[in-house]
Amino acid sequence: MGAAAGWVLLALLPVAGGQTTPPSGCGKDLSSLYYNLCDLSAAWGIVLEAVASLGVVTSFVLTIVLVASLPFVQEPQKKSLVATQVFFLLGTFGLFCLTFDFIVGPDFSTCTSRRFLFGVLFGICFSCLLAHAVALNFLARRNQGPRGWVTLAVALLLTLVEVIINAEWLIITVARQEGGSPDPCRLEDADFVMALIYVMFLLVAAFGTAWPALCGRYGRWRKHSAFILATTSLSMAIWVAWTAMYLYGNQHAGEKPGWDDPTLAIALVCPNKGDFSYTGGP
């Protein structure tokens, strides 16, 4: 369904380039940077804005519900995983918020935050999935997992690696530009995708680590592993789709670079709808 929604949204993309007058639905005093938020002739921005807003509210509510339900959780094993789940939901919340960064037009601040936060926020989510999957393997075999702070620390350390990678990549690629002032918006598509290799590794590792938990002695943990497998499977399918579209599909369709920002915005929204299945497991 996520891939189908992506194609529907891409069908709504604007066919025209730059505009000299405010489009229908936008005020005269509004900066052209924000036209996609209100342009009725370019429905992709409004649709993604609505979906992202729903995701922001949903992830916030789920976080509150998860924290509020903590006193009612009787099993210490499940309670120890709540901190990692909250961290995961915070990453999901950030991804939905980042969608607005790809809807508005590019400038120095939006391009910088796009390049840095895209990988970091996905890194948070996939690190939590991987750390949780590791804990489930202990629980499925011994019914006793690592302490909650250990699982959270693993997720934080895995995320820190992506933070360092993105910070160095952003500094190096901007500093090496020749002529004129540094512009983070000048970026090759392949460079953007290559910078996400570590994030892809986290996703694949979480998928692979969740499988052994299905064969553990304590079958009550299999459901939790199944939720992680469902989440990572959907995420991998969507990542393959948006990467192919971003690198090859847009150029083949003759809509490059006009479709690049919508493609990345859809990539932020679609996987996160599937990520909510993870929060329903533990």
mmCIF file of C-alpha atoms in Angstrom:
data_model
loop_
_atom_site.group_PDB
_atom_site.id
_atom_site.type_symbol
_atom_site.label_atom_id
_atom_site.label_comp_id
_atom_site.label_asym_id
_atom_site.label_seq_id
_atom_site.Cartn_x
_atom_site.Cartn_y
_atom_site.Cartn_z
ATOM 1 C CA MET A 1 0.000 0.000 0.000
ATOM 2 C CA GLY A 2 2.910 2.363 0.753
ATOM 3 C CA ALA A 3 4.343 1.946 -2.736
ATOM 4 C CA ALA A 4 0.902 2.464 -4.299
ATOM 5 C CA ALA A 5 0.419 5.634 -2.295
ATOM 6 C CA GLY A 6 3.806 6.832 -3.475
ATOM 7 C CA TRP A 7 2.850 6.443 -7.145
ATOM 8 C CA VAL A 8 -0.436 8.259 -6.535
ATOM 9 C CA LEU A 9 1.391 11.151 -4.919
ATOM 10 C CA LEU A 10 3.949 11.290 -7.716
ATOM 11 C CA ALA A 11 1.081 11.548 -10.188
ATOM 12 C CA LEU A 12 0.041 14.757 -8.457
ATOM 13 C CA LEU A 13 3.372 16.486 -8.982
ATOM 14 C CA PRO A 14 3.446 19.871 -10.680
ATOM 15 C CA VAL A 15 4.283 19.925 -14.346
ATOM 16 C CA ALA A 16 5.389 23.522 -14.456
ATOM 17 C CA GLY A 17 8.670 24.949 -13.263
ATOM 18 C CA GLY A 18 9.191 28.212 -11.391
ATOM 19 C CA GLN A 19 6.284 30.597 -10.861
ATOM 20 C CA THR A 20 6.398 34.408 -10.833
ATOM 21 C CA THR A 21 2.991 34.948 -9.202
ATOM 22 C CA PRO A 22 1.593 33.218 -6.108
ATOM 23 C CA PRO A 23 -0.195 29.996 -7.075
ATOM 24 C CA SER A 24 -3.817 29.350 -6.276
ATOM 25 C CA GLY A 25 -4.295 28.934 -2.533
ATOM 26 C CA CYS A 26 -1.251 30.979 -1.478
ATOM 27 C CA GLY A 27 -1.218 34.544 -0.194
ATOM 28 C CA LYS A 28 0.566 37.349 -2.012
ATOM 29 C CA ASP A 29 2.896 38.060 0.901
ATOM 30 C CA LEU A 30 3.970 34.439 1.281
ATOM 31 C CA SER A 31 7.557 33.602 0.396
ATOM 32 C CA SER A 32 7.952 31.372 -2.651
ATOM 33 C CA LEU A 33 9.851 28.992 -0.385
ATOM 34 C CA TYR A 34 6.528 27.834 1.081
ATOM 35 C CA TYR A 35 4.386 27.650 -2.062
ATOM 36 C CA ASN A 36 4.240 23.847 -2.006
ATOM 37 C CA LEU A 37 2.443 23.977 1.343
ATOM 38 C CA CYS A 38 -0.562 25.759 -0.125
ATOM 39 C CA ASP A 39 -0.400 25.418 -3.926
ATOM 40 C CA LEU A 40 -3.722 23.868 -4.953
ATOM 41 C CA SER A 41 -2.385 23.096 -8.434
ATOM 42 C CA ALA A 42 0.447 20.997 -6.949
ATOM 43 C CA ALA A 43 -1.565 18.700 -4.724
ATOM 44 C CA TRP A 44 1.402 16.531 -3.732
ATOM 45 C CA GLY A 45 2.560 19.104 -1.183
ATOM 46 C CA ILE A 46 -0.847 19.418 0.468
ATOM 47 C CA VAL A 47 -1.392 15.643 0.518
ATOM 48 C CA LEU A 48 2.006 14.966 2.063
ATOM 49 C CA GLU A 49 1.471 17.820 4.502
ATOM 50 C CA ALA A 50 -1.774 16.221 5.696
ATOM 51 C CA VAL A 51 -0.254 12.731 5.969
ATOM 52 C CA ALA A 52 2.811 14.048 7.806
ATOM 53 C CA SER A 53 0.625 16.035 10.211
ATOM 54 C CA LEU A 54 -1.375 12.901 10.976
ATOM 55 C CA GLY A 55 1.860 11.006 11.552
ATOM 56 C CA VAL A 56 3.186 13.680 13.915
ATOM 57 C CA VAL A 57 0.019 13.560 16.012
ATOM 58 C CA THR A 58 -0.133 9.758 15.968
ATOM 59 C CA SER A 59 3.485 9.258 17.011
ATOM 60 C CA PHE A 60 3.110 11.867 19.768
ATOM 61 C CA VAL A 61 -0.049 10.212 21.106
ATOM 62 C CA LEU A 62 1.562 6.755 20.967
ATOM 63 C CA THR A 63 4.540 8.059 22.937
ATOM 64 C CA ILE A 64 2.275 9.484 25.640
ATOM 65 C CA VAL A 65 0.218 6.282 25.794
ATOM 66 C CA LEU A 66 3.348 4.122 25.992
ATOM 67 C CA VAL A 67 4.844 6.145 28.839
ATOM 68 C CA ALA A 68 1.505 6.374 30.674
ATOM 69 C CA SER A 69 1.013 2.599 30.476
ATOM 70 C CA LEU A 70 4.397 1.889 32.065
ATOM 71 C CA PRO A 71 3.023 1.547 35.655
ATOM 72 C CA PHE A 72 0.555 -1.081 34.428
ATOM 73 C CA VAL A 73 3.187 -3.315 32.804
ATOM 74 C CA GLN A 74 3.710 -6.236 35.173
ATOM 75 C CA GLU A 75 6.497 -8.115 33.401
ATOM 76 C CA PRO A 76 9.955 -6.614 34.015
ATOM 77 C CA GLN A 77 11.182 -7.975 30.666
ATOM 78 C CA LYS A 78 8.619 -5.943 28.750
ATOM 79 C CA LYS A 79 9.109 -2.908 30.950
ATOM 80 C CA SER A 80 12.833 -2.911 30.211
ATOM 81 C CA LEU A 81 12.128 -2.399 26.491
ATOM 82 C CA VAL A 82 9.916 0.667 26.891
ATOM 83 C CA ALA A 83 12.804 3.159 26.835
ATOM 84 C CA THR A 84 13.987 1.834 23.472
ATOM 85 C CA GLN A 85 10.439 1.979 22.122
ATOM 86 C CA VAL A 86 10.071 5.597 23.222
ATOM 87 C CA PHE A 87 13.372 6.441 21.513
ATOM 88 C CA PHE A 88 12.046 4.753 18.382
ATOM 89 C CA LEU A 89 8.842 6.810 18.492
ATOM 90 C CA LEU A 90 10.854 10.002 18.918
ATOM 91 C CA GLY A 91 12.761 9.106 15.759
ATOM 92 C CA THR A 92 9.482 8.438 13.953
ATOM 93 C CA PHE A 93 8.123 11.761 15.199
ATOM 94 C CA GLY A 94 11.207 13.504 13.831
ATOM 95 C CA LEU A 95 10.872 11.835 10.422
ATOM 96 C CA PHE A 96 7.299 13.024 10.023
ATOM 97 C CA CYS A 97 8.407 16.540 11.001
ATOM 98 C CA LEU A 98 11.288 16.359 8.510
ATOM 99 C CA THR A 99 8.755 15.735 5.732
ATOM 100 C CA PHE A 100 7.855 19.432 5.847
ATOM 101 C CA ASP A 101 11.514 20.234 5.171
ATOM 102 C CA PHE A 102 11.225 18.453 1.822
ATOM 103 C CA ILE A 103 7.885 20.058 0.966
ATOM 104 C CA VAL A 104 9.155 23.625 1.284
ATOM 105 C CA GLY A 105 11.653 24.949 -1.231
ATOM 106 C CA PRO A 106 15.411 24.441 -0.909
ATOM 107 C CA ASP A 107 17.679 26.998 0.725
ATOM 108 C CA PHE A 108 20.806 26.818 2.893
ATOM 109 C CA SER A 109 19.024 25.858 6.126
ATOM 110 C CA THR A 110 16.553 23.376 4.643
ATOM 111 C CA CYS A 111 19.196 21.619 2.541
ATOM 112 C CA THR A 112 21.529 21.346 5.530
ATOM 113 C CA SER A 113 18.857 19.877 7.786
ATOM 114 C CA ARG A 114 17.672 17.542 5.023
ATOM 115 C CA ARG A 115 21.108 16.084 4.435
ATOM 116 C CA PHE A 116 21.948 15.682 8.113
ATOM 117 C CA LEU A 117 18.629 14.597 9.629
ATOM 118 C CA PHE A 118 17.433 12.208 6.905
ATOM 119 C CA GLY A 119 20.036 9.598 7.777
ATOM 120 C CA VAL A 120 20.187 10.368 11.501
ATOM 121 C CA LEU A 121 16.446 10.012 12.113
ATOM 122 C CA PHE A 122 16.206 6.811 10.092
ATOM 123 C CA GLY A 123 19.307 5.663 11.960
ATOM 124 C CA ILE A 124 17.473 6.171 15.263
ATOM 125 C CA CYS A 125 14.548 4.031 14.132
ATOM 126 C CA PHE A 126 16.602 1.209 12.648
ATOM 127 C CA SER A 127 19.059 1.211 15.572
ATOM 128 C CA CYS A 128 16.146 0.735 17.962
ATOM 129 C CA LEU A 129 14.817 -2.119 15.851
ATOM 130 C CA LEU A 130 18.232 -3.799 15.816
ATOM 131 C CA ALA A 131 18.804 -3.354 19.558
ATOM 132 C CA HIS A 132 15.316 -4.655 20.284
ATOM 133 C CA ALA A 133 15.849 -7.669 18.015
ATOM 134 C CA VAL A 134 19.070 -8.523 19.868
ATOM 135 C CA ALA A 135 17.235 -8.335 23.197
ATOM 136 C CA LEU A 136 14.478 -10.573 21.837
ATOM 137 C CA ASN A 137 17.005 -13.285 21.008
ATOM 138 C CA PHE A 138 18.028 -13.419 24.670
ATOM 139 C CA LEU A 139 14.410 -13.377 25.815
ATOM 140 C CA ALA A 140 13.339 -16.096 23.393
ATOM 141 C CA ARG A 141 16.092 -18.442 24.602
ATOM 142 C CA ARG A 142 16.444 -17.627 28.303
ATOM 143 C CA ASN A 143 13.326 -15.596 29.096
ATOM 144 C CA GLN A 144 15.822 -13.133 30.505
ATOM 145 C CA GLY A 145 17.181 -10.276 28.431
ATOM 146 C CA PRO A 146 19.710 -7.502 28.937
ATOM 147 C CA ARG A 147 18.804 -4.613 31.195
ATOM 148 C CA GLY A 148 16.725 -1.853 29.666
ATOM 149 C CA TRP A 149 19.514 0.705 29.859
ATOM 150 C CA VAL A 150 21.839 -1.682 28.009
ATOM 151 C CA THR A 151 19.393 -2.072 25.113
ATOM 152 C CA LEU A 152 18.884 1.693 24.975
ATOM 153 C CA ALA A 153 22.641 2.299 25.137
ATOM 154 C CA VAL A 154 23.167 -0.037 22.175
ATOM 155 C CA ALA A 155 20.575 1.912 20.167
ATOM 156 C CA LEU A 156 22.204 5.217 21.146
ATOM 157 C CA LEU A 157 25.693 4.044 20.185
ATOM 158 C CA LEU A 158 24.503 2.714 16.833
ATOM 159 C CA THR A 159 22.794 6.054 16.194
ATOM 160 C CA LEU A 160 25.913 7.973 17.224
ATOM 161 C CA VAL A 161 27.839 6.292 14.413
ATOM 162 C CA GLU A 162 25.372 7.702 11.868
ATOM 163 C CA VAL A 163 25.565 11.144 13.503
ATOM 164 C CA ILE A 164 29.351 11.146 13.088
ATOM 165 C CA ILE A 165 29.127 9.876 9.501
ATOM 166 C CA ASN A 166 26.606 12.525 8.477
ATOM 167 C CA ALA A 167 28.421 15.352 10.253
ATOM 168 C CA GLU A 168 31.728 14.540 8.555
ATOM 169 C CA TRP A 169 30.047 13.974 5.187
ATOM 170 C CA LEU A 170 28.214 17.296 5.371
ATOM 171 C CA ILE A 171 31.338 19.225 6.358
ATOM 172 C CA ILE A 172 33.572 17.588 3.750
ATOM 173 C CA THR A 173 31.171 17.847 0.804
ATOM 174 C CA VAL A 174 30.307 21.479 1.490
ATOM 175 C CA ALA A 175 33.890 22.536 2.187
ATOM 176 C CA ARG A 176 35.281 20.948 -0.991
ATOM 177 C CA GLN A 177 33.003 22.949 -3.296
ATOM 178 C CA GLU A 178 34.931 25.301 -5.543
ATOM 179 C CA GLY A 179 33.898 28.827 -6.362
ATOM 180 C CA GLY A 180 31.295 30.951 -4.609
ATOM 181 C CA SER A 181 29.870 30.406 -1.151
ATOM 182 C CA PRO A 182 29.328 26.862 0.183
ATOM 183 C CA ASP A 183 25.950 25.514 -0.897
ATOM 184 C CA PRO A 184 24.612 22.319 0.749
ATOM 185 C CA CYS A 185 21.949 22.111 -1.975
ATOM 186 C CA ARG A 186 24.584 21.203 -4.569
ATOM 187 C CA LEU A 187 24.670 17.454 -4.202
ATOM 188 C CA GLU A 188 24.798 14.474 -6.519
ATOM 189 C CA ASP A 189 21.995 11.962 -6.065
ATOM 190 C CA ALA A 190 24.439 9.074 -5.799
ATOM 191 C CA ASP A 191 26.323 10.866 -3.002
ATOM 192 C CA PHE A 192 23.113 11.265 -1.015
ATOM 193 C CA VAL A 193 22.289 7.564 -1.325
ATOM 194 C CA MET A 194 25.870 6.451 -0.621
ATOM 195 C CA ALA A 195 25.788 8.405 2.642
ATOM 196 C CA LEU A 196 22.883 6.188 3.739
ATOM 197 C CA ILE A 197 24.734 2.872 3.384
ATOM 198 C CA TYR A 198 25.169 2.563 7.159
ATOM 199 C CA VAL A 199 21.442 3.177 7.658
ATOM 200 C CA MET A 200 20.681 0.454 5.117
ATOM 201 C CA PHE A 201 23.032 -1.855 6.998
ATOM 202 C CA LEU A 202 21.104 -1.223 10.229
ATOM 203 C CA LEU A 203 17.841 -2.044 8.473
ATOM 204 C CA VAL A 204 19.132 -5.304 6.991
ATOM 205 C CA ALA A 205 20.808 -6.243 10.282
ATOM 206 C CA ALA A 206 17.560 -5.711 12.201
ATOM 207 C CA PHE A 207 15.719 -7.875 9.689
ATOM 208 C CA GLY A 208 18.272 -10.676 9.937
ATOM 209 C CA THR A 209 18.595 -10.516 13.728
ATOM 210 C CA ALA A 210 14.857 -10.849 14.311
ATOM 211 C CA TRP A 211 14.616 -14.237 12.576
ATOM 212 C CA PRO A 212 16.417 -16.412 15.186
ATOM 213 C CA ALA A 213 14.036 -15.189 17.890
ATOM 214 C CA LEU A 214 11.253 -17.089 16.130
ATOM 215 C CA CYS A 215 12.985 -20.369 17.033
ATOM 216 C CA GLY A 216 13.489 -19.710 20.744
ATOM 217 C CA ARG A 217 12.186 -21.905 23.566
ATOM 218 C CA TYR A 218 9.852 -19.221 24.885
ATOM 219 C CA GLY A 219 7.261 -18.807 22.177
ATOM 220 C CA ARG A 220 5.542 -15.781 23.698
ATOM 221 C CA TRP A 221 8.317 -13.597 22.329
ATOM 222 C CA ARG A 222 7.758 -14.722 18.759
ATOM 223 C CA LYS A 223 4.985 -12.195 18.280
ATOM 224 C CA HIS A 224 7.369 -9.363 19.086
ATOM 225 C CA SER A 225 9.897 -10.677 16.591
ATOM 226 C CA ALA A 226 7.153 -10.969 13.978
ATOM 227 C CA PHE A 227 6.296 -7.289 14.406
ATOM 228 C CA ILE A 228 9.934 -6.323 13.833
ATOM 229 C CA LEU A 229 10.106 -8.552 10.757
ATOM 230 C CA ALA A 230 6.929 -6.986 9.358
ATOM 231 C CA THR A 231 8.264 -3.480 9.978
ATOM 232 C CA THR A 232 11.702 -4.125 8.471
ATOM 233 C CA SER A 233 10.289 -6.031 5.480
ATOM 234 C CA LEU A 234 7.979 -3.158 4.568
ATOM 235 C CA SER A 235 10.745 -0.622 5.139
ATOM 236 C CA MET A 236 13.189 -2.516 2.893
ATOM 237 C CA ALA A 237 10.640 -2.741 0.089
ATOM 238 C CA ILE A 238 9.956 0.989 0.267
ATOM 239 C CA TRP A 239 13.651 1.859 0.476
ATOM 240 C CA VAL A 240 14.382 -0.152 -2.658
ATOM 241 C CA ALA A 241 11.494 1.588 -4.432
ATOM 242 C CA TRP A 242 12.409 5.161 -3.495
ATOM 243 C CA THR A 243 16.126 4.620 -4.146
ATOM 244 C CA ALA A 244 15.430 3.280 -7.638
ATOM 245 C CA MET A 245 13.019 6.128 -8.334
ATOM 246 C CA TYR A 246 15.400 8.763 -6.991
ATOM 247 C CA LEU A 247 18.472 7.519 -8.861
ATOM 248 C CA TYR A 248 16.956 6.262 -12.117
ATOM 249 C CA GLY A 249 13.175 6.628 -12.331
ATOM 250 C CA ASN A 250 12.946 10.422 -12.203
ATOM 251 C CA GLN A 251 15.606 10.842 -14.886
ATOM 252 C CA HIS A 252 14.046 8.162 -17.091
ATOM 253 C CA ALA A 253 10.652 9.871 -16.789
ATOM 254 C CA GLY A 254 12.206 13.217 -17.746
ATOM 255 C CA GLU A 255 11.079 14.826 -14.495
ATOM 256 C CA LYS A 256 14.426 15.483 -12.877
ATOM 257 C CA PRO A 257 15.001 17.382 -10.637
ATOM 258 C CA GLY A 258 11.312 18.293 -10.255
ATOM 259 C CA TRP A 259 10.384 14.978 -8.661
ATOM 260 C CA ASP A 260 13.413 14.618 -6.363
ATOM 261 C CA ASP A 261 12.023 16.407 -3.300
ATOM 262 C CA PRO A 262 8.595 14.712 -3.535
ATOM 263 C CA THR A 263 10.302 11.322 -3.892
ATOM 264 C CA LEU A 264 12.317 11.855 -0.711
ATOM 265 C CA ALA A 265 9.294 13.258 1.132
ATOM 266 C CA ILE A 266 7.274 10.175 0.204
ATOM 267 C CA ALA A 267 10.199 8.032 1.387
ATOM 268 C CA LEU A 268 9.886 9.701 4.792
ATOM 269 C CA VAL A 269 6.134 9.210 5.087
ATOM 270 C CA CYS A 270 5.549 5.699 3.722
ATOM 271 C CA PRO A 271 7.991 3.662 5.867
ATOM 272 C CA ASN A 272 6.798 5.402 9.017
ATOM 273 C CA LYS A 273 3.251 4.221 8.503
ATOM 274 C CA GLY A 274 4.621 0.695 8.616
ATOM 275 C CA ASP A 275 6.845 1.512 11.591
ATOM 276 C CA PHE A 276 3.757 1.893 13.757
ATOM 277 C CA SER A 277 3.325 -1.889 13.512
ATOM 278 C CA TYR A 278 6.501 -2.209 15.602
ATOM 279 C CA THR A 279 5.007 -0.209 18.455
ATOM 280 C CA GLY A 280 2.060 -2.547 18.568
ATOM 281 C CA GLY A 281 4.205 -5.571 19.302
ATOM 282 C CA PRO A 282 5.855 -5.170 22.729
#
